[in-house]
């Protein structure tokens, strides 16, 4: 890393540290609060120029090309552990292989080492971790198999909370990385929060993605939540041919192919951000990536480090962690979630173990939304809502973030499709920049209501969506106008920033890509009312 880029990185952290210690106004200006709701539904008219450059970055783009030599580290990223005193550092060494004749690298041939220390002090601490290689294999002649470079995951422990660290990763014999930085999360507590948390979904790697990431980076987050659909490698055949709609363009393929190098391109492009700012990811449908022997989610589970074990989860598909006084629950929409499932039992135990005096805020995340008014994926995961909504409501979840629907939508507080001052606010941010089409049509518009038979969960199976039995849509599968639970919706690319101010107020801001990053497309204070909405009853 050169002197200029090092200075920029350090200035970024100085800026975020200053934000961390500033209190600011809890409700300055004319920003509304959820206490003023429920709000009358708003639909922003479609901007016909919204599509922009929904074209994938080519492999010739210098931002996705491999620039390291031999077994030097690349695709470096930071992710959080379950506590503020630990983080994971991940990276890849060696080149991937794709073709008919591949020979996996030996994970034990390269050391997994991180040297680190508090910023401004020597790198006098060391940590070692583990390494792995994954394959994406196809049981059909003519399809190209893939084997990854060596993926390394190292957990750093006994860190100081809310502290800026510097680090290098790699193998001293094969090559160490440049110097990078990360800031640990604040210690859990009702007065202790990261300054800004970026939330984005359905990111992909298009020119729209680059706009989203540039805007997001300009907002100086201390943490990034990616709510599913990462690289969109599964929009490609194994020869690299891609399309907006896989099933439309490649209906005759014997298995749903993927082009795994898109994952490597994505990791290289994202490294300048996520090598310094922790990223937490949950799986989406584009991470399924079926291969030989019916293996799924292999790239997702291999490339990222998850605090699963630390949060007593047995799966990379669901886990939890704290970021100061916020407890995040990351759930899997593509793994069993009914009351008999391991995920449900884990969720029940995780919720029961939360001390809201220590972590007042409870935020849940999964990929496919329960509350969305767009025709795309309309009521698709109704079975998950039926299985889990009561539990989340019982324990007083404050906010839910989803992706999957390629648009933006924010709800009023809602529970079981009914306005409820103690229900969560649901926010869909599946507008990160993918190459698939933006969601535009709304199910409540004339002739847009899908047939119920078209809405079952395509991956988990099951069908739970039926006509509403009460309320304004009673006897119908769709509403006749924008539902009262839908407060704001807009078809545009963008990202969101969550700023938790104290134990009762959090500022949510959604930024459109077409605006300068300081301009808010949608903004509201989410206000908790613990005295009115007791939890765990």
Coordinates of C-alpha atoms in Angstrom, one line a residue:
X1 CA 0.0 0.0 0.0
X2 CA 1.4 3.4 -1.0
X3 CA 1.8 6.4 1.3
X4 CA -1.2 8.2 -0.3
X5 CA -3.6 5.2 0.1
X6 CA -2.4 4.6 3.6
X7 CA -3.1 8.2 4.5
X8 CA -6.6 8.0 3.0
X9 CA -7.3 4.8 5.0
X10 CA -6.1 6.3 8.3
X11 CA -8.1 9.5 7.7
X12 CA -11.2 7.3 7.1
X13 CA -10.7 5.7 10.5
X14 CA -10.0 9.0 12.2
X15 CA -13.3 10.3 10.7
X16 CA -15.3 7.3 11.9
X17 CA -13.7 7.4 15.3
X18 CA -14.7 11.0 15.6
X19 CA -18.2 10.1 14.6
X20 CA -18.2 7.4 17.3
X21 CA -17.6 9.9 20.0
X22 CA -20.0 12.6 18.8
X23 CA -23.5 12.5 20.2
X24 CA -25.2 14.6 17.6
X25 CA -28.9 15.6 17.7
X26 CA -31.3 12.7 18.3
X27 CA -34.0 14.3 16.1
X28 CA -32.7 17.4 14.5
X29 CA -34.4 19.0 11.5
X30 CA -37.6 17.7 10.2
X31 CA -36.7 14.0 10.1
X32 CA -39.9 11.9 11.0
X33 CA -39.9 9.3 13.7
X34 CA -41.9 6.0 13.8
X35 CA -43.8 7.5 16.8
X36 CA -45.5 9.7 14.2
X37 CA -46.6 6.6 12.2
X38 CA -48.2 4.7 10.8
X39 CA -47.6 6.8 7.8
X40 CA -49.7 7.0 4.7
X41 CA -48.2 4.8 2.0
X42 CA -46.0 6.5 -0.5
X43 CA -44.9 5.3 -4.0
X44 CA -42.2 7.3 -5.8
X45 CA -42.9 7.4 -9.5
X46 CA -40.5 5.3 -11.6
X47 CA -37.5 7.1 -13.0
X48 CA -37.2 5.8 -16.5
X49 CA -33.4 6.2 -16.4
X50 CA -33.1 4.0 -13.3
X51 CA -31.5 1.0 -15.0
X52 CA -28.3 2.8 -15.7
X53 CA -25.3 0.5 -16.3
X54 CA -26.6 -2.8 -15.2
X55 CA -23.8 -4.5 -17.2
X56 CA -21.3 -6.7 -15.5
X57 CA -17.7 -5.6 -15.1
X58 CA -15.7 -7.6 -17.6
X59 CA -12.8 -9.8 -16.5
X60 CA -10.5 -7.3 -18.4
X61 CA -11.4 -4.5 -15.9
X62 CA -8.3 -3.8 -13.8
X63 CA -10.3 -3.8 -10.6
X64 CA -11.1 -7.5 -11.0
X65 CA -7.8 -8.7 -12.4
X66 CA -5.2 -10.6 -10.3
X67 CA -2.3 -8.3 -9.5
X68 CA -0.5 -10.4 -6.9
X69 CA 2.3 -12.9 -7.7
X70 CA 2.6 -16.5 -6.7
X71 CA 1.1 -17.1 -3.3
X72 CA 0.8 -13.5 -2.2
X73 CA -2.5 -12.7 -0.5
X74 CA -5.5 -11.3 -2.4
X75 CA -9.2 -10.9 -1.8
X76 CA -8.6 -9.8 1.8
X77 CA -11.5 -9.2 4.1
X78 CA -12.4 -8.7 7.7
X79 CA -15.5 -10.1 9.5
X80 CA -16.7 -9.9 13.0
X81 CA -16.7 -12.6 15.6
X82 CA -19.6 -12.9 18.1
X83 CA -17.9 -10.4 20.5
X84 CA -16.2 -7.0 20.3
X85 CA -12.8 -8.6 21.3
X86 CA -12.4 -10.8 18.3
X87 CA -12.4 -10.5 14.5
X88 CA -11.7 -12.8 11.5
X89 CA -9.3 -12.0 8.7
X90 CA -9.8 -13.9 5.5
X91 CA -7.8 -14.0 2.2
X92 CA -6.9 -16.2 -0.8
X93 CA -3.5 -17.4 -2.1
X94 CA -2.7 -19.1 -5.3
X95 CA -4.7 -19.1 -8.6
X96 CA -8.0 -20.8 -9.2
X97 CA -8.3 -23.4 -11.9
X98 CA -11.2 -24.0 -14.3
X99 CA -11.5 -26.5 -17.1
X100 CA -11.5 -30.3 -17.7
X101 CA -8.2 -31.0 -16.0
X102 CA -7.9 -29.4 -12.6
X103 CA -5.7 -30.3 -9.7
X104 CA -6.6 -28.7 -6.3
X105 CA -3.9 -26.9 -4.5
X106 CA -2.6 -28.2 -1.1
X107 CA -4.1 -26.0 1.7
X108 CA -1.2 -27.1 4.0
X109 CA 1.4 -25.7 1.6
X110 CA 0.9 -22.1 2.6
X111 CA 0.8 -20.7 6.1
X112 CA -2.2 -18.8 7.5
X113 CA -0.6 -16.0 9.5
X114 CA -1.7 -12.6 10.6
X115 CA 0.6 -10.2 12.3
X116 CA -1.1 -7.2 13.9
X117 CA -1.0 -4.5 16.6
X118 CA -2.8 -1.4 17.8
X119 CA -2.5 1.4 15.3
X120 CA 0.7 3.4 15.8
X121 CA 2.4 0.5 17.6
X122 CA 4.5 -2.4 16.2
X123 CA 2.9 -5.5 14.7
X124 CA 3.9 -7.5 17.8
X125 CA 1.1 -10.0 17.9
X126 CA 0.6 -13.1 15.7
X127 CA -2.3 -15.4 15.0
X128 CA -2.6 -18.5 12.9
X129 CA -5.7 -20.1 11.5
X130 CA -6.8 -22.7 9.0
X131 CA -7.0 -23.0 5.3
X132 CA -9.1 -24.9 2.7
X133 CA -9.8 -25.3 -1.0
X134 CA -13.3 -25.9 -2.4
X135 CA -14.4 -27.3 -5.7
X136 CA -17.4 -26.7 -8.0
X137 CA -17.8 -30.0 -9.9
X138 CA -20.3 -31.1 -12.5
X139 CA -21.2 -34.7 -13.4
X140 CA -21.8 -33.9 -17.1
X141 CA -19.3 -34.0 -20.0
X142 CA -18.4 -30.6 -21.5
X143 CA -19.0 -28.6 -18.3
X144 CA -15.8 -27.0 -16.9
X145 CA -15.0 -27.8 -13.2
X146 CA -13.5 -25.3 -10.9
X147 CA -11.1 -25.4 -7.9
X148 CA -10.4 -22.4 -5.8
X149 CA -7.2 -20.9 -4.6
X150 CA -6.3 -21.5 -1.0
X151 CA -8.7 -19.8 1.3
X152 CA -7.4 -18.7 4.7
X153 CA -9.4 -17.8 7.9
X154 CA -7.6 -16.5 11.0
X155 CA -9.4 -15.4 14.2
X156 CA -7.8 -12.6 16.2
X157 CA -8.7 -12.8 19.9
X158 CA -8.3 -10.7 23.0
X159 CA -8.6 -7.4 21.1
X160 CA -9.5 -4.1 22.7
X161 CA -13.0 -2.9 21.9
X162 CA -13.5 0.3 19.8
X163 CA -9.8 0.3 18.9
X164 CA -8.1 0.8 15.6
X165 CA -5.7 -2.0 14.6
X166 CA -3.3 -2.5 11.7
X167 CA -2.4 -5.9 10.3
X168 CA -0.7 -7.9 7.5
X169 CA -1.6 -11.4 6.4
X170 CA 0.0 -14.2 4.5
X171 CA 3.0 -16.5 4.7
X172 CA 6.4 -15.0 5.5
X173 CA 8.1 -17.4 3.1
X174 CA 5.6 -16.9 0.2
X175 CA 4.7 -13.2 0.7
X176 CA 2.9 -11.0 3.1
X177 CA 0.2 -8.5 2.3
X178 CA 0.4 -4.7 2.5
X179 CA -0.6 -3.0 5.7
X180 CA -4.4 -2.8 6.3
X181 CA -6.6 -1.6 9.1
X182 CA -9.7 -2.5 11.0
X183 CA -11.6 -1.0 14.0
X184 CA -13.1 -3.3 16.6
X185 CA -16.7 -2.9 17.6
X186 CA -17.6 -1.1 20.8
X187 CA -18.2 -3.2 23.9
X188 CA -21.9 -4.1 24.2
X189 CA -23.9 -1.6 26.3
X190 CA -26.9 0.7 26.1
X191 CA -24.7 3.8 25.3
X192 CA -22.2 2.0 23.0
X193 CA -22.7 1.7 19.2
X194 CA -20.8 1.7 16.0
X195 CA -21.2 5.1 14.2
X196 CA -22.6 3.9 10.9
X197 CA -23.7 0.5 9.7
X198 CA -24.1 0.1 5.9
X199 CA -26.8 -2.3 4.7
X200 CA -26.9 -3.5 1.1
X201 CA -28.4 -6.5 -0.8
X202 CA -28.2 -8.2 -4.1
X203 CA -24.9 -6.5 -4.9
X204 CA -23.4 -8.4 -7.9
X205 CA -20.6 -6.9 -9.9
X206 CA -22.0 -4.4 -12.4
X207 CA -21.3 -0.8 -13.1
X208 CA -24.3 -0.1 -10.9
X209 CA -22.5 -2.1 -8.2
X210 CA -19.5 0.2 -8.5
X211 CA -21.8 3.2 -8.0
X212 CA -23.4 1.6 -5.0
X213 CA -20.0 0.8 -3.4
X214 CA -18.6 4.2 -4.1
X215 CA -21.6 5.9 -2.4
X216 CA -21.5 3.4 0.4
X217 CA -17.7 4.0 1.0
X218 CA -18.2 7.7 1.0
X219 CA -20.6 7.3 3.9
X220 CA -17.7 5.9 6.0
X221 CA -19.4 2.8 7.5
X222 CA -17.8 0.9 10.4
X223 CA -19.7 -2.3 9.4
X224 CA -21.3 -3.6 6.2
X225 CA -24.3 -6.0 6.2
X226 CA -24.8 -7.8 2.9
X227 CA -28.2 -9.4 3.0
X228 CA -27.7 -12.1 0.4
X229 CA -27.0 -12.5 -3.3
X230 CA -23.3 -11.7 -3.5
X231 CA -21.5 -12.4 -6.8
X232 CA -24.2 -13.7 -9.1
X233 CA -21.8 -16.3 -10.4
X234 CA -24.9 -18.5 -11.1
X235 CA -26.0 -16.3 -14.0
X236 CA -23.2 -17.8 -16.1
X237 CA -22.4 -21.0 -17.8
X238 CA -19.1 -22.6 -16.9
X239 CA -17.6 -21.1 -20.1
X240 CA -18.3 -17.6 -18.8
X241 CA -21.3 -16.8 -21.0
X242 CA -23.8 -14.8 -18.9
X243 CA -27.4 -13.6 -19.1
X244 CA -29.9 -11.5 -17.0
X245 CA -32.2 -14.5 -16.8
X246 CA -30.5 -17.9 -16.6
X247 CA -33.6 -20.1 -17.1
X248 CA -34.6 -17.9 -20.1
X249 CA -31.3 -18.0 -21.9
X250 CA -30.1 -21.5 -20.9
X251 CA -33.2 -23.7 -20.6
X252 CA -31.5 -26.9 -21.8
X253 CA -28.6 -27.0 -19.4
X254 CA -28.5 -30.4 -17.5
X255 CA -27.7 -28.7 -14.2
X256 CA -27.7 -25.0 -13.2
X257 CA -24.1 -24.1 -14.0
X258 CA -22.1 -21.3 -12.3
X259 CA -19.0 -19.5 -13.4
X260 CA -17.0 -19.5 -10.2
X261 CA -14.3 -16.9 -11.3
X262 CA -17.0 -14.2 -10.8
X263 CA -16.5 -14.9 -7.0
X264 CA -12.8 -14.1 -7.4
X265 CA -13.5 -11.0 -9.4
X266 CA -16.0 -9.9 -6.7
X267 CA -13.4 -10.5 -3.9
X268 CA -10.8 -8.5 -5.8
X269 CA -13.1 -5.6 -6.5
X270 CA -14.4 -5.4 -2.9
X271 CA -11.0 -5.8 -1.2
X272 CA -10.3 -2.0 -0.9
X273 CA -13.4 -1.7 1.3
X274 CA -13.7 -5.0 3.1
X275 CA -10.1 -5.4 4.0
X276 CA -10.6 -2.4 6.3
X277 CA -14.3 -2.5 7.1
X278 CA -15.9 -5.7 8.5
X279 CA -18.5 -7.3 6.3
X280 CA -21.2 -9.7 7.5
X281 CA -23.0 -11.8 4.9
X282 CA -26.0 -14.1 4.9
X283 CA -26.8 -16.4 2.0
X284 CA -29.3 -15.6 -0.8
X285 CA -30.8 -17.8 -3.5
X286 CA -27.9 -17.0 -5.9
X287 CA -25.5 -18.7 -3.5
X288 CA -27.3 -22.1 -3.8
X289 CA -25.0 -23.1 -6.7
X290 CA -25.9 -26.8 -7.0
X291 CA -23.1 -29.1 -8.1
X292 CA -22.2 -32.8 -8.2
X293 CA -23.6 -34.9 -5.4
X294 CA -26.2 -32.2 -4.7
X295 CA -23.8 -30.0 -2.8
X296 CA -25.0 -26.4 -2.4
X297 CA -23.8 -23.1 -0.9
X298 CA -20.1 -24.4 -1.1
X299 CA -18.6 -21.1 -2.3
X300 CA -20.5 -19.0 0.2
X301 CA -19.6 -21.3 3.1
X302 CA -16.0 -21.5 2.1
X303 CA -15.1 -17.9 1.2
X304 CA -16.5 -16.1 4.2
X305 CA -15.7 -16.5 7.9
X306 CA -18.8 -16.8 10.1
X307 CA -19.1 -16.5 13.9
X308 CA -21.3 -19.7 13.8
X309 CA -19.4 -21.6 16.5
X310 CA -19.0 -18.5 18.7
X311 CA -22.8 -18.0 18.6
X312 CA -23.6 -21.7 19.2
X313 CA -24.8 -22.3 15.6
X314 CA -24.0 -25.5 13.8
X315 CA -24.3 -23.9 10.4
X316 CA -22.9 -21.1 8.3
X317 CA -26.5 -20.4 7.2
X318 CA -27.5 -18.7 10.5
X319 CA -25.6 -17.1 13.3
X320 CA -25.6 -14.0 15.5
X321 CA -23.2 -11.4 16.8
X322 CA -23.1 -8.1 18.7
X323 CA -22.0 -4.7 17.4
X324 CA -22.0 -2.6 20.6
X325 CA -25.5 -2.4 21.9
X326 CA -27.0 -4.1 18.8
X327 CA -27.6 -7.8 18.6
X328 CA -27.8 -9.0 15.0
X329 CA -29.5 -12.3 14.1
X330 CA -28.7 -13.6 10.7
X331 CA -31.2 -16.2 9.5
X332 CA -31.3 -18.6 6.6
X333 CA -34.3 -18.5 4.3
X334 CA -32.9 -21.6 2.4
X335 CA -32.5 -24.0 5.2
X336 CA -35.2 -25.7 7.4
X337 CA -36.9 -23.1 9.6
X338 CA -40.0 -24.8 11.1
X339 CA -40.4 -25.5 14.8
X340 CA -38.7 -28.9 14.6
X341 CA -35.6 -27.5 12.7
X342 CA -32.2 -26.9 14.2
X343 CA -32.4 -23.3 13.0
X344 CA -35.6 -22.6 14.9
X345 CA -34.3 -24.2 18.1
X346 CA -31.1 -22.2 17.8
X347 CA -33.1 -19.0 17.2
X348 CA -35.2 -19.7 20.2
X349 CA -32.2 -20.2 22.4
X350 CA -30.4 -17.2 21.0
X351 CA -33.3 -14.9 21.6
X352 CA -33.8 -16.2 25.1
X353 CA -30.2 -15.4 25.9
X354 CA -30.3 -11.8 25.0
X355 CA -30.0 -9.2 27.8
X356 CA -31.8 -6.1 26.5
X357 CA -30.3 -4.0 29.3
X358 CA -26.9 -4.7 27.6
X359 CA -27.9 -4.9 23.9
X360 CA -31.2 -2.9 23.7
X361 CA -31.4 -3.1 19.9
X362 CA -32.4 -6.4 18.2
X363 CA -32.0 -6.5 14.4
X364 CA -32.8 -9.6 12.3
X365 CA -31.7 -10.2 8.7
X366 CA -32.4 -12.8 6.1
X367 CA -32.6 -12.7 2.3
X368 CA -36.2 -13.1 1.1
X369 CA -38.7 -10.5 2.6
X370 CA -41.9 -11.4 4.4
X371 CA -43.4 -8.0 3.7
X372 CA -43.0 -6.8 0.1
X373 CA -45.6 -5.3 -2.2
X374 CA -43.8 -6.0 -5.5
X375 CA -45.0 -8.8 -7.8
X376 CA -41.4 -10.2 -7.9
X377 CA -41.2 -12.9 -5.2
X378 CA -44.6 -11.8 -3.8
X379 CA -45.3 -13.8 -0.6
X380 CA -42.7 -16.4 -1.7
X381 CA -41.5 -17.2 1.8
X382 CA -44.8 -17.1 3.6
X383 CA -44.0 -20.4 5.2
X384 CA -41.0 -18.9 6.9
X385 CA -43.1 -16.0 8.1
X386 CA -45.7 -18.4 9.5
X387 CA -43.1 -20.4 11.3
X388 CA -41.0 -17.6 12.8
X389 CA -42.9 -14.3 13.0
X390 CA -44.5 -15.0 16.4
X391 CA -41.1 -15.8 17.9
X392 CA -39.5 -12.6 16.6
X393 CA -42.5 -10.5 17.7
X394 CA -42.4 -12.1 21.2
X395 CA -38.8 -11.1 21.7
X396 CA -39.3 -7.6 20.3
X397 CA -37.2 -7.5 17.2
X398 CA -36.9 -3.8 16.3
X399 CA -35.7 -3.9 12.7
X400 CA -35.6 -6.5 9.9
X401 CA -33.4 -6.1 6.7
X402 CA -34.1 -8.2 3.6
X403 CA -33.0 -8.3 -0.1
X404 CA -34.2 -10.5 -2.9
X405 CA -36.7 -8.0 -4.3
X406 CA -34.7 -5.6 -6.5
X407 CA -36.1 -2.4 -5.2
X408 CA -36.4 -0.4 -2.0
X409 CA -39.3 -0.6 0.5
X410 CA -39.8 0.4 4.1
X411 CA -42.8 -0.7 6.2
X412 CA -44.7 0.8 9.0
X413 CA -44.5 -1.3 12.2
X414 CA -46.4 -4.5 11.3
X415 CA -47.2 -7.9 12.7
X416 CA -49.2 -10.6 10.8
X417 CA -50.0 -8.0 8.1
X418 CA -51.7 -5.8 10.7
X419 CA -50.3 -2.4 11.8
X420 CA -48.9 -2.9 15.3
X421 CA -46.8 -0.3 17.3
X422 CA -44.8 -3.2 18.7
X423 CA -44.0 -4.9 15.4
X424 CA -40.7 -4.6 13.6
X425 CA -40.0 -2.1 10.8
X426 CA -39.2 -4.2 7.7
X427 CA -36.8 -2.7 5.2
X428 CA -36.0 -4.3 1.8
X429 CA -32.7 -3.2 0.2
X430 CA -32.3 -5.6 -2.7
X431 CA -31.2 -2.7 -4.9
X432 CA -27.4 -3.0 -4.7
X433 CA -26.7 -3.2 -8.4
X434 CA -27.2 -6.7 -9.8
X435 CA -27.5 -7.2 -13.5
X436 CA -31.0 -8.7 -13.3
X437 CA -34.0 -6.5 -13.9
X438 CA -35.1 -4.0 -11.3
X439 CA -38.5 -4.8 -9.6
X440 CA -41.0 -2.3 -10.9
X441 CA -44.5 -3.8 -10.8
X442 CA -46.6 -3.8 -7.6
X443 CA -49.0 -6.6 -6.7
X444 CA -51.7 -4.1 -5.7
X445 CA -51.8 -2.5 -9.1
X446 CA -54.6 -3.6 -11.6
X447 CA -54.0 -7.0 -13.2
X448 CA -50.6 -7.4 -11.4
X449 CA -51.8 -9.8 -8.7
X450 CA -50.0 -13.1 -9.3
X451 CA -51.9 -16.4 -9.2
X452 CA -51.4 -18.0 -5.8
X453 CA -50.1 -21.2 -7.5
X454 CA -47.2 -19.1 -8.8
X455 CA -45.9 -18.1 -5.4
X456 CA -44.6 -21.2 -3.6
X457 CA -41.1 -21.3 -2.1
X458 CA -39.1 -22.6 -5.1
X459 CA -36.2 -23.9 -3.0
X460 CA -37.7 -25.0 0.4
X461 CA -41.0 -26.1 -1.1
X462 CA -44.3 -25.7 0.7
X463 CA -47.1 -23.3 0.1
X464 CA -48.5 -21.2 2.9
X465 CA -49.8 -18.1 1.1
X466 CA -53.5 -17.9 0.8
X467 CA -56.2 -15.2 0.7
X468 CA -56.3 -12.8 3.5
X469 CA -59.0 -13.6 6.1
X470 CA -59.4 -10.1 7.6
X471 CA -58.5 -6.5 7.1
X472 CA -58.6 -4.3 4.0
X473 CA -57.7 -7.3 1.7
X474 CA -60.0 -9.8 3.2
X475 CA -61.0 -12.6 0.8
X476 CA -58.2 -11.6 -1.7
X477 CA -54.7 -12.7 -2.4
X478 CA -53.5 -9.1 -3.0
X479 CA -54.5 -5.7 -1.8
X480 CA -56.4 -3.3 -4.2
X481 CA -54.1 -0.4 -3.3
X482 CA -50.7 0.0 -1.7
X483 CA -51.1 -1.8 1.6
X484 CA -51.2 0.3 4.8
X485 CA -48.2 -1.6 6.2
X486 CA -46.1 -0.3 3.2
X487 CA -44.9 3.2 4.2
X488 CA -42.5 4.0 1.3
X489 CA -41.4 2.2 -1.9
X490 CA -39.2 3.1 -4.8
X491 CA -37.5 1.3 -7.7
X492 CA -33.9 2.6 -7.7
X493 CA -30.5 1.3 -7.0
X494 CA -28.9 2.3 -3.7
X495 CA -27.8 1.4 -0.1
X496 CA -28.8 2.2 3.4
X497 CA -27.0 3.6 6.5
X498 CA -28.1 2.8 10.1
X499 CA -26.9 5.1 12.8
X500 CA -27.9 4.0 16.3
X501 CA -27.9 7.1 18.5
X502 CA -28.9 5.6 21.9
X503 CA -31.0 2.8 23.4
X504 CA -34.2 4.2 21.9
X505 CA -33.4 6.1 18.7
X506 CA -31.7 4.9 15.5
X507 CA -31.5 7.0 12.3
X508 CA -32.2 5.0 9.1
X509 CA -31.2 6.7 5.8
X510 CA -31.5 5.2 2.3
X511 CA -29.3 6.7 -0.4
X512 CA -30.1 6.5 -4.1
X513 CA -27.2 6.0 -6.5
X514 CA -28.3 8.8 -8.7
X515 CA -28.0 11.3 -5.9
X516 CA -24.8 12.5 -4.3
X517 CA -24.1 10.4 -1.2
X518 CA -25.1 13.1 1.3
X519 CA -28.6 13.2 -0.1
X520 CA -31.2 11.0 1.5
X521 CA -33.8 9.2 -0.6
X522 CA -35.7 8.1 2.5
X523 CA -34.9 8.9 6.1
X524 CA -36.6 8.2 9.4
X525 CA -35.8 7.7 13.1
X526 CA -36.7 4.2 14.3
X527 CA -37.8 4.6 17.9
X528 CA -38.0 1.8 20.4
X529 CA -40.7 1.9 23.2
X530 CA -39.5 -0.8 25.7
X531 CA -42.0 0.5 28.3
X532 CA -44.9 0.0 25.9
X533 CA -43.6 -3.2 24.2
X534 CA -42.1 -5.5 26.8
X535 CA -40.2 -8.5 25.3
X536 CA -40.0 -12.2 26.0
X537 CA -43.6 -12.4 27.3

